[in-house]
């Protein structure tokens, strides 16, 4: 909480300029020229939310290098980004020669390396864990192509990353970037198995976060880098897929220069008239955007949507302050797009019950319990996702609060 993650705007402008400066004669692809133009425009309009996820990441990396902290990033297709969003490595459109802007950064006081790695999660993550333990002062990150793919390295995660402190007194600080979210792409391209990490969360052995804005990601990465020496912990980040280019997650330059990491984000619109709020929707991650963009949202001014951005360590104090700010609550709902037996539900339920004693009943909205992380067809997905949103804004019964199975048939 004491770590300052904001960076002055003038420094961010300098880093952005350096990141967009190409070697003389370098021919960048026309599509990437549009990306570079967009990055420059986002910086030129400091109050407008134009900084997307990938630009926030590049700026965070630049500031970390300028602070003298080396960075190592590996994973499947990380140089470009699985969703063609990162572009940490440019290639000359005529010669194919590479240009890595973060390695040419004039302000950098430390080294940056990035490597595409093979589709062998256990081997790669095992190596990165060992590298991290041997180089504790370096920010070491591994990104799965999809969050689901971390199950190929489950032995490394269970045996080493989350338990090395308790077993052997080691202090790993490896960062796992796991694309997570239900897009209708099928059961093996939806879930990073958030529930597994939360099951293993104990004795402050890691941090688990599900940020929903570019600024949140910026501050989260900087916090991780700045605590490598005095508070090293593995960091598990549920990262976006479709939201990578969604305007609702964009941030402004001021959000980076004047902001900070927020474990809980309150509903600004609802806070204008808190006594009118009857239902508090607690959510984490992508489902927030689906709710906020819904037409039903406009009809229910008595509903506040609050984002729990950090799941572990659980931000009980911050969340209690938010809840106390709504004196007329009649119910509190935990909403998630994962099935009832997955996601954060089982982890947060007892914690929320303790927070809500003598305040309001706790209910939940989720997909029904399932043996599969998500539906096998886009049609099932669309029906169930719509049912979740509808139910979030509708009256809930006392007993059944998951999406009923009758609503899952494809018309």
Short mmCIF file of C-alpha atoms in Angstrom, two decimals:
data_model
loop_
_atom_site.label_atom_id
_atom_site.label_comp_id
_atom_site.label_asym_id
_atom_site.label_seq_id
_atom_site.Cartn_x
_atom_site.Cartn_y
_atom_site.Cartn_z
CA UNK A 1 0.00 0.00 0.00
CA UNK A 2 2.94 2.34 0.57
CA UNK A 3 4.45 1.75 -2.87
CA UNK A 4 4.01 4.69 -5.22
CA UNK A 5 3.27 3.40 -8.70
CA UNK A 6 2.31 6.64 -10.44
CA UNK A 7 4.79 8.20 -12.87
CA UNK A 8 4.88 11.90 -13.84
CA UNK A 9 3.16 12.64 -17.14
CA UNK A 10 6.20 14.29 -18.69
CA UNK A 11 8.26 11.15 -18.09
CA UNK A 12 5.54 8.99 -19.63
CA UNK A 13 5.53 11.23 -22.69
CA UNK A 14 9.29 10.81 -23.01
CA UNK A 15 9.04 7.03 -22.78
CA UNK A 16 6.21 6.93 -25.29
CA UNK A 17 8.22 9.01 -27.75
CA UNK A 18 11.20 6.69 -27.35
CA UNK A 19 9.02 3.60 -27.85
CA UNK A 20 7.69 5.04 -31.12
CA UNK A 21 11.08 6.09 -32.47
CA UNK A 22 12.26 3.71 -35.19
CA UNK A 23 15.81 3.17 -36.51
CA UNK A 24 16.68 5.17 -39.60
CA UNK A 25 15.40 3.45 -42.74
CA UNK A 26 13.22 0.97 -40.81
CA UNK A 27 10.05 0.14 -42.78
CA UNK A 28 7.20 -0.55 -40.44
CA UNK A 29 4.09 -2.38 -41.70
CA UNK A 30 1.18 0.00 -42.53
CA UNK A 31 -1.08 -1.74 -39.99
CA UNK A 32 1.46 -1.09 -37.28
CA UNK A 33 1.72 2.53 -38.36
CA UNK A 34 -1.92 2.90 -37.35
CA UNK A 35 -1.13 1.37 -33.95
CA UNK A 36 1.75 3.81 -33.45
CA UNK A 37 -0.44 6.75 -34.44
CA UNK A 38 -3.08 5.67 -31.95
CA UNK A 39 -0.48 5.42 -29.17
CA UNK A 40 0.73 8.94 -29.90
CA UNK A 41 -2.79 10.36 -29.95
CA UNK A 42 -3.55 8.72 -26.60
CA UNK A 43 -0.59 10.51 -25.02
CA UNK A 44 -1.40 13.83 -26.68
CA UNK A 45 -4.86 13.86 -25.08
CA UNK A 46 -4.04 13.34 -21.39
CA UNK A 47 -7.61 13.44 -20.10
CA UNK A 48 -9.12 11.17 -22.75
CA UNK A 49 -9.21 7.40 -22.13
CA UNK A 50 -7.15 6.34 -25.14
CA UNK A 51 -4.37 4.22 -23.63
CA UNK A 52 -5.17 0.58 -24.26
CA UNK A 53 -3.90 -2.52 -22.48
CA UNK A 54 -0.82 -3.06 -24.63
CA UNK A 55 0.32 0.56 -24.51
CA UNK A 56 -0.09 0.58 -20.73
CA UNK A 57 2.06 -2.55 -20.58
CA UNK A 58 4.82 -1.05 -22.74
CA UNK A 59 4.83 2.14 -20.66
CA UNK A 60 4.95 0.13 -17.44
CA UNK A 61 7.91 -1.86 -18.77
CA UNK A 62 9.67 1.33 -19.80
CA UNK A 63 9.27 2.87 -16.34
CA UNK A 64 10.45 -0.33 -14.66
CA UNK A 65 13.59 -0.40 -16.82
CA UNK A 66 14.17 3.28 -16.09
CA UNK A 67 14.01 2.41 -12.39
CA UNK A 68 16.92 0.01 -12.93
CA UNK A 69 14.92 -3.23 -12.71
CA UNK A 70 15.62 -5.76 -15.49
CA UNK A 71 12.68 -7.50 -17.18
CA UNK A 72 12.35 -10.94 -18.77
CA UNK A 73 9.14 -11.94 -20.62
CA UNK A 74 8.57 -15.33 -22.24
CA UNK A 75 5.61 -17.30 -23.53
CA UNK A 76 3.89 -18.52 -26.63
CA UNK A 77 3.94 -15.75 -29.22
CA UNK A 78 4.65 -13.02 -26.66
CA UNK A 79 6.73 -10.93 -29.06
CA UNK A 80 3.66 -10.09 -31.13
CA UNK A 81 1.06 -11.07 -28.55
CA UNK A 82 -1.32 -13.99 -29.04
CA UNK A 83 -4.07 -11.57 -30.01
CA UNK A 84 -1.72 -9.43 -32.10
CA UNK A 85 -1.85 -6.73 -29.46
CA UNK A 86 1.62 -6.39 -27.91
CA UNK A 87 4.02 -5.68 -30.80
CA UNK A 88 7.01 -5.60 -28.46
CA UNK A 89 9.09 -6.66 -31.47
CA UNK A 90 8.68 -4.84 -34.78
CA UNK A 91 9.89 -6.45 -38.00
CA UNK A 92 10.99 -4.47 -41.02
CA UNK A 93 8.31 -4.96 -43.67
CA UNK A 94 10.96 -5.37 -46.37
CA UNK A 95 13.94 -7.07 -44.72
CA UNK A 96 12.27 -8.81 -41.77
CA UNK A 97 14.88 -7.39 -39.42
CA UNK A 98 13.70 -6.97 -35.79
CA UNK A 99 13.47 -3.82 -33.68
CA UNK A 100 12.79 -4.10 -29.95
CA UNK A 101 12.03 -0.60 -28.69
CA UNK A 102 12.43 -1.48 -25.00
CA UNK A 103 15.99 -2.63 -25.70
CA UNK A 104 16.78 0.74 -27.29
CA UNK A 105 15.15 2.89 -24.62
CA UNK A 106 17.56 5.77 -23.81
CA UNK A 107 16.23 6.08 -20.26
CA UNK A 108 16.66 2.38 -19.43
CA UNK A 109 19.09 1.48 -16.64
CA UNK A 110 18.55 -2.27 -16.95
CA UNK A 111 18.18 -4.97 -19.59
CA UNK A 112 14.99 -6.14 -21.28
CA UNK A 113 14.57 -9.52 -22.93
CA UNK A 114 11.58 -11.13 -24.60
CA UNK A 115 11.41 -14.60 -26.14
CA UNK A 116 8.75 -16.65 -27.88
CA UNK A 117 8.73 -20.06 -26.23
CA UNK A 118 7.48 -23.46 -27.44
CA UNK A 119 4.11 -25.00 -26.63
CA UNK A 120 5.51 -26.91 -23.68
CA UNK A 121 4.13 -25.11 -20.68
CA UNK A 122 5.63 -27.41 -18.05
CA UNK A 123 9.15 -27.16 -19.45
CA UNK A 124 9.04 -23.40 -20.00
CA UNK A 125 7.37 -22.50 -16.70
CA UNK A 126 9.74 -24.82 -14.84
CA UNK A 127 12.68 -23.00 -16.39
CA UNK A 128 11.21 -19.57 -15.64
CA UNK A 129 10.60 -20.52 -12.00
CA UNK A 130 14.23 -21.56 -11.66
CA UNK A 131 15.39 -18.40 -13.42
CA UNK A 132 13.23 -16.28 -11.12
CA UNK A 133 14.56 -17.90 -7.94
CA UNK A 134 18.15 -17.39 -9.10
CA UNK A 135 17.50 -13.80 -10.26
CA UNK A 136 15.18 -12.38 -7.60
CA UNK A 137 15.89 -8.77 -8.50
CA UNK A 138 14.61 -9.27 -12.07
CA UNK A 139 10.94 -8.99 -13.04
CA UNK A 140 10.25 -12.36 -14.69
CA UNK A 141 6.94 -12.87 -16.50
CA UNK A 142 5.44 -15.82 -18.35
CA UNK A 143 2.33 -15.47 -20.51
CA UNK A 144 0.15 -18.39 -21.51
CA UNK A 145 -1.25 -18.30 -25.02
CA UNK A 146 -4.63 -18.85 -23.38
CA UNK A 147 -5.07 -19.02 -19.62
CA UNK A 148 -6.40 -22.56 -19.99
CA UNK A 149 -2.97 -23.68 -21.12
CA UNK A 150 -1.49 -23.27 -17.66
CA UNK A 151 -2.90 -26.71 -16.85
CA UNK A 152 0.00 -28.07 -18.91
CA UNK A 153 2.23 -26.77 -16.15
CA UNK A 154 0.04 -27.61 -13.16
CA UNK A 155 2.77 -29.67 -11.50
CA UNK A 156 5.16 -26.70 -11.61
CA UNK A 157 2.48 -24.38 -10.23
CA UNK A 158 1.44 -26.71 -7.39
CA UNK A 159 4.85 -28.08 -6.49
CA UNK A 160 6.92 -24.93 -6.76
CA UNK A 161 5.35 -21.56 -7.54
CA UNK A 162 2.64 -21.39 -4.88
CA UNK A 163 4.28 -23.56 -2.20
CA UNK A 164 8.04 -22.91 -2.41
CA UNK A 165 7.86 -20.37 0.42
CA UNK A 166 6.12 -22.78 2.81
CA UNK A 167 8.24 -25.79 1.82
CA UNK A 168 11.72 -24.39 1.48
CA UNK A 169 11.66 -20.73 2.45
CA UNK A 170 12.16 -19.63 -1.14
CA UNK A 171 10.68 -16.31 -2.23
CA UNK A 172 9.59 -16.60 -5.87
CA UNK A 173 8.08 -13.54 -7.54
CA UNK A 174 7.21 -14.99 -10.95
CA UNK A 175 4.36 -13.27 -12.80
CA UNK A 176 1.83 -15.41 -14.67
CA UNK A 177 -0.22 -13.59 -17.32
CA UNK A 178 -3.24 -15.77 -18.08
CA UNK A 179 -5.78 -14.65 -20.74
CA UNK A 180 -9.16 -15.41 -19.18
CA UNK A 181 -12.78 -14.69 -20.04
CA UNK A 182 -15.83 -16.25 -21.64
CA UNK A 183 -16.06 -15.29 -25.31
CA UNK A 184 -17.91 -18.29 -26.73
CA UNK A 185 -14.67 -19.75 -28.09
CA UNK A 186 -15.17 -23.11 -26.40
CA UNK A 187 -14.15 -24.87 -23.18
CA UNK A 188 -10.39 -24.77 -23.84
CA UNK A 189 -10.22 -21.06 -24.65
CA UNK A 190 -12.15 -19.57 -21.74
CA UNK A 191 -10.83 -20.27 -18.28
CA UNK A 192 -7.45 -19.92 -16.58
CA UNK A 193 -8.94 -21.95 -13.71
CA UNK A 194 -8.99 -19.05 -11.29
CA UNK A 195 -10.48 -21.37 -8.67
CA UNK A 196 -7.33 -23.49 -8.53
CA UNK A 197 -5.13 -20.57 -7.59
CA UNK A 198 -7.61 -19.38 -4.97
CA UNK A 199 -7.78 -22.90 -3.50
CA UNK A 200 -4.02 -22.74 -2.98
CA UNK A 201 -4.02 -19.20 -1.59
CA UNK A 202 -2.87 -19.24 2.04
CA UNK A 203 -0.39 -17.51 4.35
CA UNK A 204 -0.02 -14.68 1.81
CA UNK A 205 1.82 -16.95 -0.63
CA UNK A 206 0.88 -15.02 -3.79
CA UNK A 207 -1.17 -12.20 -5.24
CA UNK A 208 -4.15 -12.91 -7.50
CA UNK A 209 -5.64 -10.06 -9.54
CA UNK A 210 -8.22 -9.60 -12.28
CA UNK A 211 -7.73 -5.99 -13.49
CA UNK A 212 -10.29 -4.36 -15.77
CA UNK A 213 -8.52 -1.24 -16.99
CA UNK A 214 -5.25 -0.45 -18.68
CA UNK A 215 -4.25 1.81 -15.79
CA UNK A 216 -4.91 -0.93 -13.27
CA UNK A 217 -2.60 -3.23 -15.24
CA UNK A 218 0.05 -0.49 -15.39
CA UNK A 219 -0.01 0.06 -11.63
CA UNK A 220 -0.16 -3.68 -10.92
CA UNK A 221 3.01 -4.37 -12.94
CA UNK A 222 4.82 -1.46 -11.34
CA UNK A 223 3.80 -2.54 -7.85
CA UNK A 224 5.12 -6.03 -8.56
CA UNK A 225 8.46 -4.68 -9.78
CA UNK A 226 8.86 -2.23 -6.91
CA UNK A 227 8.23 -4.90 -4.26
CA UNK A 228 10.70 -7.49 -5.59
CA UNK A 229 13.17 -6.76 -2.79
CA UNK A 230 10.99 -6.12 0.24
CA UNK A 231 7.81 -8.10 -0.47
CA UNK A 232 8.40 -10.71 -3.21
CA UNK A 233 5.37 -12.83 -4.09
CA UNK A 234 4.20 -14.62 -7.23
CA UNK A 235 1.60 -12.60 -9.11
CA UNK A 236 -1.25 -14.33 -10.94
CA UNK A 237 -3.03 -12.01 -13.39
CA UNK A 238 -6.23 -12.87 -15.23
CA UNK A 239 -5.73 -10.85 -18.42
CA UNK A 240 -8.22 -9.98 -21.19
CA UNK A 241 -8.79 -11.34 -24.68
CA UNK A 242 -11.66 -9.51 -26.41
CA UNK A 243 -11.26 -6.60 -24.01
CA UNK A 244 -7.74 -5.87 -25.23
CA UNK A 245 -9.28 -3.49 -27.77
CA UNK A 246 -12.49 -2.60 -25.94
CA UNK A 247 -12.79 1.16 -25.30
CA UNK A 248 -14.30 0.58 -21.85
CA UNK A 249 -10.98 -0.66 -20.46
CA UNK A 250 -8.93 2.21 -21.89
CA UNK A 251 -7.34 4.69 -19.52
CA UNK A 252 -6.05 8.25 -19.74
CA UNK A 253 -2.54 9.52 -19.22
CA UNK A 254 -3.74 11.07 -15.97
CA UNK A 255 -4.84 7.64 -14.74
CA UNK A 256 -1.23 6.52 -15.06
CA UNK A 257 0.43 9.69 -13.78
CA UNK A 258 -1.93 10.43 -10.90
CA UNK A 259 -3.53 7.07 -10.14
CA UNK A 260 -2.66 3.99 -8.13
CA UNK A 261 -3.59 0.33 -7.87
CA UNK A 262 -7.16 -0.05 -6.60
CA UNK A 263 -8.05 -3.45 -5.09
CA UNK A 264 -11.73 -2.44 -5.27
CA UNK A 265 -13.33 -0.02 -7.75
CA UNK A 266 -16.61 1.56 -6.71
CA UNK A 267 -19.44 2.51 -9.06
CA UNK A 268 -18.95 6.24 -9.71
CA UNK A 269 -22.45 6.76 -11.10
CA UNK A 270 -24.14 5.01 -8.19
CA UNK A 271 -21.99 6.88 -5.69
CA UNK A 272 -23.68 10.12 -6.80
CA UNK A 273 -26.87 8.94 -5.06
CA UNK A 274 -25.91 6.07 -2.72
CA UNK A 275 -29.20 6.08 -0.79
CA UNK A 276 -31.03 5.02 -3.95
CA UNK A 277 -29.00 1.83 -4.28
CA UNK A 278 -30.82 -1.34 -3.24
CA UNK A 279 -28.69 -4.02 -4.91
CA UNK A 280 -24.92 -4.24 -4.91
CA UNK A 281 -23.43 -6.37 -7.67
CA UNK A 282 -19.91 -7.55 -6.82
CA UNK A 283 -17.98 -8.72 -9.87
CA UNK A 284 -14.45 -9.42 -10.97
CA UNK A 285 -13.08 -9.07 -14.47
CA UNK A 286 -14.67 -9.19 -17.91
CA UNK A 287 -18.27 -9.65 -16.77
CA UNK A 288 -18.18 -6.05 -15.54
CA UNK A 289 -17.99 -4.76 -19.12
CA UNK A 290 -20.92 -6.97 -20.16
CA UNK A 291 -22.98 -5.55 -17.29
CA UNK A 292 -21.99 -1.93 -17.79
CA UNK A 293 -22.73 -2.09 -21.52
CA UNK A 294 -26.11 -3.77 -21.05
CA UNK A 295 -29.35 -1.94 -21.83
CA UNK A 296 -30.68 -3.28 -18.53
CA UNK A 297 -28.09 -1.22 -16.72
CA UNK A 298 -29.83 1.99 -17.78
CA UNK A 299 -33.12 0.74 -16.35
CA UNK A 300 -31.77 -0.04 -12.89
CA UNK A 301 -30.44 3.06 -11.20
CA UNK A 302 -30.92 1.25 -7.90
CA UNK A 303 -28.12 -1.19 -8.78
CA UNK A 304 -24.43 -0.47 -8.14
CA UNK A 305 -21.69 -2.51 -9.83
CA UNK A 306 -18.50 -2.80 -7.80
CA UNK A 307 -15.34 -4.44 -9.14
CA UNK A 308 -13.16 -6.62 -6.94
CA UNK A 309 -9.86 -6.26 -8.79
CA UNK A 310 -7.68 -8.09 -6.26
CA UNK A 311 -8.95 -11.45 -5.09
CA UNK A 312 -6.01 -12.45 -2.93
CA UNK A 313 -4.99 -11.16 -0.48
CA UNK A 314 -8.69 -10.38 -0.22
CA UNK A 315 -9.29 -6.61 0.18
CA UNK A 316 -11.78 -6.88 3.04
CA UNK A 317 -11.12 -3.40 4.46
CA UNK A 318 -11.54 -1.66 1.12
CA UNK A 319 -14.68 -3.61 0.30
CA UNK A 320 -16.19 -2.96 3.71
CA UNK A 321 -15.84 0.79 3.17
CA UNK A 322 -17.62 0.52 -0.17
CA UNK A 323 -20.46 -1.55 1.25
CA UNK A 324 -20.89 0.82 4.19
CA UNK A 325 -21.34 3.65 1.69
CA UNK A 326 -24.67 2.19 0.54
CA UNK A 327 -26.99 2.42 3.57
CA UNK A 328 -30.20 1.19 1.89
CA UNK A 329 -29.02 -2.18 0.52
CA UNK A 330 -31.55 -5.01 0.38
CA UNK A 331 -29.22 -7.59 -1.15
CA UNK A 332 -25.65 -8.14 -2.27
CA UNK A 333 -24.94 -10.38 -5.26
CA UNK A 334 -21.69 -12.03 -6.28
CA UNK A 335 -21.86 -12.36 -10.07
CA UNK A 336 -19.45 -14.38 -12.18
CA UNK A 337 -19.50 -15.86 -15.67
CA UNK A 338 -17.77 -19.07 -14.58
CA UNK A 339 -19.80 -22.09 -13.41
CA UNK A 340 -20.85 -22.18 -9.79
CA UNK A 341 -18.12 -24.71 -8.88
CA UNK A 342 -15.40 -22.63 -10.58
CA UNK A 343 -14.20 -19.04 -10.59
CA UNK A 344 -13.96 -17.10 -7.33
CA UNK A 345 -17.34 -18.01 -5.83
CA UNK A 346 -16.33 -20.68 -3.32
CA UNK A 347 -13.38 -18.56 -2.20
CA UNK A 348 -15.23 -15.27 -1.70
CA UNK A 349 -18.48 -16.66 -0.27
CA UNK A 350 -17.35 -17.11 3.38
CA UNK A 351 -15.41 -13.86 3.27
CA UNK A 352 -18.41 -11.92 2.03
CA UNK A 353 -20.72 -13.56 4.55
CA UNK A 354 -18.51 -12.24 7.34
CA UNK A 355 -18.50 -8.77 5.80
CA UNK A 356 -22.28 -8.70 5.44
CA UNK A 357 -23.31 -9.82 8.92
CA UNK A 358 -26.43 -7.84 9.92
CA UNK A 359 -26.27 -5.85 6.67
CA UNK A 360 -27.90 -7.64 3.72
CA UNK A 361 -28.35 -11.18 2.40
CA UNK A 362 -25.71 -12.55 0.05
CA UNK A 363 -26.79 -14.18 -3.21
CA UNK A 364 -24.88 -15.28 -6.26
CA UNK A 365 -25.39 -15.54 -9.99
CA UNK A 366 -23.27 -17.98 -11.99
CA UNK A 367 -23.46 -20.68 -14.60
CA UNK A 368 -24.65 -23.99 -13.13
CA UNK A 369 -22.10 -26.43 -11.78
CA UNK A 370 -20.27 -28.10 -14.63
CA UNK A 371 -17.51 -30.60 -15.38
CA UNK A 372 -16.38 -28.37 -18.26
CA UNK A 373 -15.04 -24.82 -17.87
CA UNK A 374 -17.53 -23.53 -20.47
CA UNK A 375 -20.02 -24.50 -23.12
CA UNK A 376 -18.91 -26.34 -26.24
CA UNK A 377 -20.78 -24.10 -28.69
CA UNK A 378 -21.07 -20.38 -29.27
CA UNK A 379 -24.88 -20.70 -29.30
CA UNK A 380 -25.00 -22.14 -25.77
CA UNK A 381 -22.56 -19.49 -24.65
CA UNK A 382 -24.63 -16.60 -26.02
CA UNK A 383 -27.80 -17.86 -24.34
CA UNK A 384 -26.17 -18.40 -20.97
CA UNK A 385 -24.24 -15.13 -21.03
CA UNK A 386 -27.45 -13.22 -21.78
CA UNK A 387 -29.20 -15.11 -18.97
CA UNK A 388 -26.49 -14.08 -16.51
CA UNK A 389 -26.87 -10.42 -17.36
CA UNK A 390 -30.66 -10.58 -17.22
CA UNK A 391 -30.62 -12.34 -13.88
CA UNK A 392 -28.18 -9.83 -12.40
CA UNK A 393 -30.78 -7.08 -12.80
CA UNK A 394 -33.86 -9.19 -11.97
CA UNK A 395 -35.42 -10.17 -8.61
CA UNK A 396 -33.67 -13.20 -7.14
CA UNK A 397 -35.32 -16.01 -5.20
CA UNK A 398 -34.14 -16.93 -1.73
CA UNK A 399 -32.87 -20.38 -2.66
CA UNK A 400 -31.89 -20.75 -6.31
CA UNK A 401 -29.43 -18.19 -7.56
CA UNK A 402 -27.54 -19.87 -10.34
CA UNK A 403 -28.76 -19.69 -13.94
CA UNK A 404 -31.48 -22.32 -14.26
CA UNK A 405 -30.77 -25.20 -16.60
CA UNK A 406 -34.12 -24.75 -18.38
CA UNK A 407 -32.71 -21.64 -20.02
CA UNK A 408 -29.82 -23.41 -21.72
CA UNK A 409 -31.54 -24.98 -24.72
CA UNK A 410 -30.52 -23.73 -28.14
CA UNK A 411 -33.62 -22.39 -29.92
#
